[in-house]
Amino acid sequence: MPESTQKEILSLVLPDEASTESLGKRLAEAVLKHSKEITDRGLNIRLQGTLGAGKTTLTRALLRALGFSGRVRSPTFTLVETYSVQGLAINHFDFYRFESPEEFEEAGFRDLFGAGRLTLCEGTHPLCEWPDKAEPFLPPADLLIHIDLKGDGREAKLCPENEWGGIVAKEVEESWQ
Ligand code: ADP
Ligand code: MG
């Protein structure tokens, strides 16, 4: 993919909770389609948006669409919730309660990133920024998903950080039509 398209942002209007869940489902379809790439190199997705934006709703829908039928809890208090589904290790982080970025290293979270793993990291910072909660220790994201409040609904912006994130965003874009 040419450099110029890598940073292209895909904006999606999400008027209700069902549309946030639909985005999660489409991400799950992209994950399944590219499961070999995830086995080889992992996929890091950063979910950014204020409290109540829908980051956990999106993750829950993604897990459901992958076939996980158990309870999907918000990791706000536990920092990470771990799932095993479709041969993938899925780690859902929420760094909201971090008091210092060093906690990322101290908790050994780095070992939960990489080949065979899909990670979803929640944060509260604006698009393409992630200044203090876990930086500089957090491995770089492949895809940022920023969720903004918009009236009673939401707007999601998918911002690929590299070619791999761009492939996943493209899958979502094509299935969203
Ligand atoms: P976060 O993890 O970002 O703090 P949650 O997913 O826990 O947010 O909560 C999001 C709240 O917003 C839920 O009450 C959910 O029903 C609602 N919600 C999710 N998506 C939308 C949407 N597109 N429009 C309106 N409400 C939504
Ligand atoms: Mg949450």
PDB file of C-alpha atoms and ligand atoms in Angstrom:
ATOM      1  CA  MET A   1       0.000   0.000   0.000  1.00  0.00           C
ATOM      2  CA  PRO A   2       1.444   3.414  -0.900  1.00  0.00           C
ATOM      3  CA  GLU A   3       2.597   5.618   1.970  1.00  0.00           C
ATOM      4  CA  SER A   4       0.015   8.291   1.118  1.00  0.00           C
ATOM      5  CA  THR A   5      -2.950   5.998   1.840  1.00  0.00           C
ATOM      6  CA  GLN A   6      -1.598   4.557   5.088  1.00  0.00           C
ATOM      7  CA  LYS A   7      -2.701   7.489   7.214  1.00  0.00           C
ATOM      8  CA  GLU A   8      -6.069   7.837   5.524  1.00  0.00           C
ATOM      9  CA  ILE A   9      -8.794   8.176   8.096  1.00  0.00           C
ATOM     10  CA  LEU A  10     -12.088   6.384   7.687  1.00  0.00           C
ATOM     11  CA  SER A  11     -14.994   8.169   9.398  1.00  0.00           C
ATOM     12  CA  LEU A  12     -18.082   6.192  10.323  1.00  0.00           C
ATOM     13  CA  VAL A  13     -21.282   7.606  11.787  1.00  0.00           C
ATOM     14  CA  LEU A  14     -22.619   5.420  14.611  1.00  0.00           C
ATOM     15  CA  PRO A  15     -26.098   6.736  15.475  1.00  0.00           C
ATOM     16  CA  ASP A  16     -26.878   4.064  18.063  1.00  0.00           C
ATOM     17  CA  GLU A  17     -25.388   1.236  20.105  1.00  0.00           C
ATOM     18  CA  ALA A  18     -26.287  -1.307  17.403  1.00  0.00           C
ATOM     19  CA  SER A  19     -24.052   0.501  14.914  1.00  0.00           C
ATOM     20  CA  THR A  20     -21.110   0.421  17.360  1.00  0.00           C
ATOM     21  CA  GLU A  21     -21.755  -3.323  17.655  1.00  0.00           C
ATOM     22  CA  SER A  22     -21.854  -3.564  13.879  1.00  0.00           C
ATOM     23  CA  LEU A  23     -18.387  -1.983  13.713  1.00  0.00           C
ATOM     24  CA  GLY A  24     -17.152  -4.589  16.225  1.00  0.00           C
ATOM     25  CA  LYS A  25     -18.613  -7.350  14.081  1.00  0.00           C
ATOM     26  CA  ARG A  26     -16.910  -6.036  10.952  1.00  0.00           C
ATOM     27  CA  LEU A  27     -13.598  -5.852  12.778  1.00  0.00           C
ATOM     28  CA  ALA A  28     -14.119  -9.474  13.846  1.00  0.00           C
ATOM     29  CA  GLU A  29     -14.675 -10.459  10.210  1.00  0.00           C
ATOM     30  CA  ALA A  30     -11.417  -8.717   9.255  1.00  0.00           C
ATOM     31  CA  VAL A  31      -9.645 -10.507  12.113  1.00  0.00           C
ATOM     32  CA  LEU A  32     -10.931 -13.887  10.932  1.00  0.00           C
ATOM     33  CA  LYS A  33     -10.013 -13.171   7.326  1.00  0.00           C
ATOM     34  CA  HIS A  34      -6.473 -12.222   8.364  1.00  0.00           C
ATOM     35  CA  SER A  35      -5.988 -14.694  11.202  1.00  0.00           C
ATOM     36  CA  LYS A  36      -2.762 -15.954   9.626  1.00  0.00           C
ATOM     37  CA  GLU A  37      -1.254 -12.461   9.749  1.00  0.00           C
ATOM     38  CA  ILE A  38      -2.316 -12.178  13.384  1.00  0.00           C
ATOM     39  CA  THR A  39      -0.669 -15.515  14.105  1.00  0.00           C
ATOM     40  CA  ASP A  40       2.489 -14.214  12.446  1.00  0.00           C
ATOM     41  CA  ARG A  41       2.673 -10.660  13.765  1.00  0.00           C
ATOM     42  CA  GLY A  42      -0.260  -9.878  16.077  1.00  0.00           C
ATOM     43  CA  LEU A  43      -2.628  -6.941  15.732  1.00  0.00           C
ATOM     44  CA  ASN A  44      -2.646  -3.968  18.104  1.00  0.00           C
ATOM     45  CA  ILE A  45      -5.747  -1.829  18.102  1.00  0.00           C
ATOM     46  CA  ARG A  46      -5.968   1.293  20.260  1.00  0.00           C
ATOM     47  CA  LEU A  47      -9.422   2.454  21.236  1.00  0.00           C
ATOM     48  CA  GLN A  48      -9.517   6.132  22.120  1.00  0.00           C
ATOM     49  CA  GLY A  49     -12.434   8.130  23.411  1.00  0.00           C
ATOM     50  CA  THR A  50     -13.862   9.537  26.583  1.00  0.00           C
ATOM     51  CA  LEU A  51     -15.493   7.422  29.291  1.00  0.00           C
ATOM     52  CA  GLY A  52     -18.767   6.071  27.925  1.00  0.00           C
ATOM     53  CA  ALA A  53     -17.752   6.560  24.269  1.00  0.00           C
ATOM     54  CA  GLY A  54     -18.277   2.876  23.489  1.00  0.00           C
ATOM     55  CA  LYS A  55     -14.805   1.287  23.589  1.00  0.00           C
ATOM     56  CA  THR A  56     -15.935  -1.650  25.714  1.00  0.00           C
ATOM     57  CA  THR A  57     -19.182  -1.988  23.718  1.00  0.00           C
ATOM     58  CA  LEU A  58     -17.100  -2.287  20.540  1.00  0.00           C
ATOM     59  CA  THR A  59     -14.758  -4.855  22.066  1.00  0.00           C
ATOM     60  CA  ARG A  60     -17.659  -6.902  23.453  1.00  0.00           C
ATOM     61  CA  ALA A  61     -19.289  -7.035  19.997  1.00  0.00           C
ATOM     62  CA  LEU A  62     -15.983  -8.045  18.423  1.00  0.00           C
ATOM     63  CA  LEU A  63     -15.557 -10.899  20.907  1.00  0.00           C
ATOM     64  CA  ARG A  64     -19.171 -12.037  20.437  1.00  0.00           C
ATOM     65  CA  ALA A  65     -18.747 -12.061  16.652  1.00  0.00           C
ATOM     66  CA  LEU A  66     -15.601 -14.160  17.061  1.00  0.00           C
ATOM     67  CA  GLY A  67     -17.749 -16.689  18.918  1.00  0.00           C
ATOM     68  CA  PHE A  68     -16.954 -15.894  22.547  1.00  0.00           C
ATOM     69  CA  SER A  69     -20.135 -16.591  24.506  1.00  0.00           C
ATOM     70  CA  GLY A  70     -18.981 -15.903  28.081  1.00  0.00           C
ATOM     71  CA  ARG A  71     -19.132 -12.689  30.015  1.00  0.00           C
ATOM     72  CA  VAL A  72     -17.163  -9.742  28.618  1.00  0.00           C
ATOM     73  CA  ARG A  73     -16.338  -7.444  31.511  1.00  0.00           C
ATOM     74  CA  SER A  74     -14.866  -3.980  31.303  1.00  0.00           C
ATOM     75  CA  PRO A  75     -11.176  -4.160  32.284  1.00  0.00           C
ATOM     76  CA  THR A  76     -11.399  -0.768  34.011  1.00  0.00           C
ATOM     77  CA  PHE A  77     -10.601  -2.305  37.403  1.00  0.00           C
ATOM     78  CA  THR A  78      -8.665  -5.426  36.403  1.00  0.00           C
ATOM     79  CA  LEU A  79      -6.512  -3.525  33.793  1.00  0.00           C
ATOM     80  CA  VAL A  80      -6.639  -6.506  31.428  1.00  0.00           C
ATOM     81  CA  GLU A  81      -9.180  -9.172  30.499  1.00  0.00           C
ATOM     82  CA  THR A  82      -7.823 -12.122  28.529  1.00  0.00           C
ATOM     83  CA  TYR A  83      -9.735 -14.339  26.108  1.00  0.00           C
ATOM     84  CA  SER A  84      -8.906 -17.329  23.977  1.00  0.00           C
ATOM     85  CA  VAL A  85     -11.117 -17.709  20.940  1.00  0.00           C
ATOM     86  CA  GLN A  86     -10.614 -18.946  17.361  1.00  0.00           C
ATOM     87  CA  GLY A  87      -7.023 -19.888  18.235  1.00  0.00           C
ATOM     88  CA  LEU A  88      -6.224 -16.269  19.096  1.00  0.00           C
ATOM     89  CA  ALA A  89      -5.111 -14.819  22.406  1.00  0.00           C
ATOM     90  CA  ILE A  90      -7.097 -11.618  22.834  1.00  0.00           C
ATOM     91  CA  ASN A  91      -6.116  -9.124  25.508  1.00  0.00           C
ATOM     92  CA  HIS A  92      -8.420  -6.241  26.306  1.00  0.00           C
ATOM     93  CA  PHE A  93      -6.591  -3.565  28.282  1.00  0.00           C
ATOM     94  CA  ASP A  94      -7.811  -0.435  29.980  1.00  0.00           C
ATOM     95  CA  PHE A  95      -5.047   1.824  31.288  1.00  0.00           C
ATOM     96  CA  TYR A  96      -7.421   4.342  32.767  1.00  0.00           C
ATOM     97  CA  ARG A  97      -6.351   3.543  36.325  1.00  0.00           C
ATOM     98  CA  PHE A  98      -2.607   3.678  35.678  1.00  0.00           C
ATOM     99  CA  GLU A  99      -0.894   6.173  37.928  1.00  0.00           C
ATOM    100  CA  SER A 100       2.434   5.883  36.118  1.00  0.00           C
ATOM    101  CA  PRO A 101       3.449   4.388  32.751  1.00  0.00           C
ATOM    102  CA  GLU A 102       5.996   2.178  34.548  1.00  0.00           C
ATOM    103  CA  GLU A 103       3.056   0.078  35.718  1.00  0.00           C
ATOM    104  CA  PHE A 104       2.917  -1.294  32.163  1.00  0.00           C
ATOM    105  CA  GLU A 105       6.399  -2.783  32.535  1.00  0.00           C
ATOM    106  CA  GLU A 106       5.970  -3.818  36.152  1.00  0.00           C
ATOM    107  CA  ALA A 107       2.802  -5.745  35.320  1.00  0.00           C
ATOM    108  CA  GLY A 108       4.627  -7.653  32.544  1.00  0.00           C
ATOM    109  CA  PHE A 109       2.042  -6.496  29.989  1.00  0.00           C
ATOM    110  CA  ARG A 110       4.620  -6.333  27.206  1.00  0.00           C
ATOM    111  CA  ASP A 111       4.549 -10.146  27.087  1.00  0.00           C
ATOM    112  CA  LEU A 112       0.890  -9.984  26.073  1.00  0.00           C
ATOM    113  CA  PHE A 113       1.682  -8.287  22.736  1.00  0.00           C
ATOM    114  CA  GLY A 114       3.030  -9.850  19.554  1.00  0.00           C
ATOM    115  CA  ALA A 115       2.594 -12.838  17.273  1.00  0.00           C
ATOM    116  CA  GLY A 116      -0.688 -14.707  17.708  1.00  0.00           C
ATOM    117  CA  ARG A 117      -2.203 -11.951  19.818  1.00  0.00           C
ATOM    118  CA  LEU A 118      -4.908  -9.382  19.215  1.00  0.00           C
ATOM    119  CA  THR A 119      -4.804  -6.510  21.676  1.00  0.00           C
ATOM    120  CA  LEU A 120      -7.405  -3.830  22.295  1.00  0.00           C
ATOM    121  CA  CYS A 121      -6.212  -0.959  24.462  1.00  0.00           C
ATOM    122  CA  GLU A 122      -8.656   1.580  25.831  1.00  0.00           C
ATOM    123  CA  GLY A 123      -7.632   5.108  26.594  1.00  0.00           C
ATOM    124  CA  THR A 124      -9.070   8.559  26.920  1.00  0.00           C
ATOM    125  CA  HIS A 125      -6.728  10.575  24.764  1.00  0.00           C
ATOM    126  CA  PRO A 126      -7.433  12.387  21.508  1.00  0.00           C
ATOM    127  CA  LEU A 127      -6.857  10.975  18.046  1.00  0.00           C
ATOM    128  CA  CYS A 128      -3.299   9.850  17.356  1.00  0.00           C
ATOM    129  CA  GLU A 129      -2.137  10.868  20.820  1.00  0.00           C
ATOM    130  CA  TRP A 130      -1.472   8.672  23.802  1.00  0.00           C
ATOM    131  CA  PRO A 131       0.719  10.708  26.024  1.00  0.00           C
ATOM    132  CA  ASP A 132       0.864   9.561  29.586  1.00  0.00           C
ATOM    133  CA  LYS A 133      -0.982   6.481  30.783  1.00  0.00           C
ATOM    134  CA  ALA A 134       1.293   3.797  29.347  1.00  0.00           C
ATOM    135  CA  GLU A 135       3.694   5.560  26.987  1.00  0.00           C
ATOM    136  CA  PRO A 136       6.556   5.169  26.297  1.00  0.00           C
ATOM    137  CA  PHE A 137       6.256   1.480  27.098  1.00  0.00           C
ATOM    138  CA  LEU A 138       3.178   0.554  25.096  1.00  0.00           C
ATOM    139  CA  PRO A 139       4.068  -1.212  21.817  1.00  0.00           C
ATOM    140  CA  PRO A 140       2.972   0.866  18.799  1.00  0.00           C
ATOM    141  CA  ALA A 141      -0.584   0.439  17.540  1.00  0.00           C
ATOM    142  CA  ASP A 142      -1.363  -0.837  14.048  1.00  0.00           C
ATOM    143  CA  LEU A 143      -4.781   0.807  14.050  1.00  0.00           C
ATOM    144  CA  LEU A 144      -6.242   3.646  16.122  1.00  0.00           C
ATOM    145  CA  ILE A 145      -9.991   3.837  16.535  1.00  0.00           C
ATOM    146  CA  HIS A 146     -11.140   7.123  17.981  1.00  0.00           C
ATOM    147  CA  ILE A 147     -14.751   7.351  19.108  1.00  0.00           C
ATOM    148  CA  ASP A 148     -16.289  10.822  19.502  1.00  0.00           C
ATOM    149  CA  LEU A 149     -19.637  11.681  21.037  1.00  0.00           C
ATOM    150  CA  LYS A 150     -21.891  13.138  18.351  1.00  0.00           C
ATOM    151  CA  GLY A 151     -25.340  14.230  19.511  1.00  0.00           C
ATOM    152  CA  ASP A 152     -26.944  11.145  21.017  1.00  0.00           C
ATOM    153  CA  GLY A 153     -24.740   8.925  18.861  1.00  0.00           C
ATOM    154  CA  ARG A 154     -21.040   8.515  18.092  1.00  0.00           C
ATOM    155  CA  GLU A 155     -18.552   8.983  15.278  1.00  0.00           C
ATOM    156  CA  ALA A 156     -15.694   6.508  14.850  1.00  0.00           C
ATOM    157  CA  LYS A 157     -12.477   7.436  13.075  1.00  0.00           C
ATOM    158  CA  LEU A 158     -10.243   4.584  11.964  1.00  0.00           C
ATOM    159  CA  CYS A 159      -6.664   5.781  11.659  1.00  0.00           C
ATOM    160  CA  PRO A 160      -4.152   3.179  10.414  1.00  0.00           C
ATOM    161  CA  GLU A 161      -0.644   3.600  11.820  1.00  0.00           C
ATOM    162  CA  ASN A 162       0.989   1.277   9.300  1.00  0.00           C
ATOM    163  CA  GLU A 163       0.237  -0.829   6.244  1.00  0.00           C
ATOM    164  CA  TRP A 164      -1.162  -3.716   8.293  1.00  0.00           C
ATOM    165  CA  GLY A 165      -3.582  -1.423  10.129  1.00  0.00           C
ATOM    166  CA  GLY A 166      -4.562   0.002   6.728  1.00  0.00           C
ATOM    167  CA  ILE A 167      -5.481  -3.477   5.465  1.00  0.00           C
ATOM    168  CA  VAL A 168      -7.769  -4.029   8.462  1.00  0.00           C
ATOM    169  CA  ALA A 169      -9.374  -0.565   8.050  1.00  0.00           C
ATOM    170  CA  LYS A 170      -9.924  -1.254   4.352  1.00  0.00           C
ATOM    171  CA  GLU A 171     -11.784  -4.475   5.159  1.00  0.00           C
ATOM    172  CA  VAL A 172     -14.074  -2.522   7.482  1.00  0.00           C
ATOM    173  CA  GLU A 173     -14.586   0.195   4.879  1.00  0.00           C
ATOM    174  CA  GLU A 174     -15.555  -2.296   2.176  1.00  0.00           C
ATOM    175  CA  SER A 175     -18.007  -4.185   4.386  1.00  0.00           C
ATOM    176  CA  TRP A 176     -19.535  -0.930   5.697  1.00  0.00           C
ATOM    177  CA  GLN A 177     -20.916   0.091   2.252  1.00  0.00           C
TER     178      GLN A 177
HETATM  179  P1  ADP B   1     -16.194   3.048  27.268  1.00  0.00           P
HETATM  180  O1  ADP B   1     -15.620   1.669  27.306  1.00  0.00           O
HETATM  181  O2  ADP B   1     -15.724   3.846  26.083  1.00  0.00           O
HETATM  182  O3  ADP B   1     -16.005   3.818  28.553  1.00  0.00           O
HETATM  183  P2  ADP B   1     -18.779   1.706  27.262  1.00  0.00           P
HETATM  184  O4  ADP B   1     -18.752   0.841  26.051  1.00  0.00           O
HETATM  185  O5  ADP B   1     -18.557   1.065  28.586  1.00  0.00           O
HETATM  186  O6  ADP B   1     -17.789   2.938  27.045  1.00  0.00           O
HETATM  187  O7  ADP B   1     -20.186   2.454  27.337  1.00  0.00           O
HETATM  188  C1  ADP B   1     -20.714   3.069  26.197  1.00  0.00           C
HETATM  189  C2  ADP B   1     -22.150   3.479  26.462  1.00  0.00           C
HETATM  190  O8  ADP B   1     -22.642   4.186  25.319  1.00  0.00           O
HETATM  191  C3  ADP B   1     -23.085   2.291  26.647  1.00  0.00           C
HETATM  192  O9  ADP B   1     -24.112   2.681  27.541  1.00  0.00           O
HETATM  193  C4  ADP B   1     -23.652   2.052  25.243  1.00  0.00           C
HETATM  194  O10 ADP B   1     -24.954   1.537  25.289  1.00  0.00           O
HETATM  195  C5  ADP B   1     -23.652   3.444  24.651  1.00  0.00           C
HETATM  196  N1  ADP B   1     -23.338   3.454  23.212  1.00  0.00           N
HETATM  197  C6  ADP B   1     -22.400   2.729  22.543  1.00  0.00           C
HETATM  198  N2  ADP B   1     -22.367   3.070  21.249  1.00  0.00           N
HETATM  199  C7  ADP B   1     -23.288   4.034  21.071  1.00  0.00           C
HETATM  200  C8  ADP B   1     -23.711   4.805  19.925  1.00  0.00           C
HETATM  201  N3  ADP B   1     -23.145   4.626  18.715  1.00  0.00           N
HETATM  202  N4  ADP B   1     -24.692   5.718  20.111  1.00  0.00           N
HETATM  203  C9  ADP B   1     -25.236   5.900  21.323  1.00  0.00           C
HETATM  204  N5  ADP B   1     -24.886   5.205  22.452  1.00  0.00           N
HETATM  205  C10 ADP B   1     -23.919   4.288  22.321  1.00  0.00           C
HETATM  206 MG    MG B   2     -14.400   0.759  28.763  1.00  0.00          MG
END
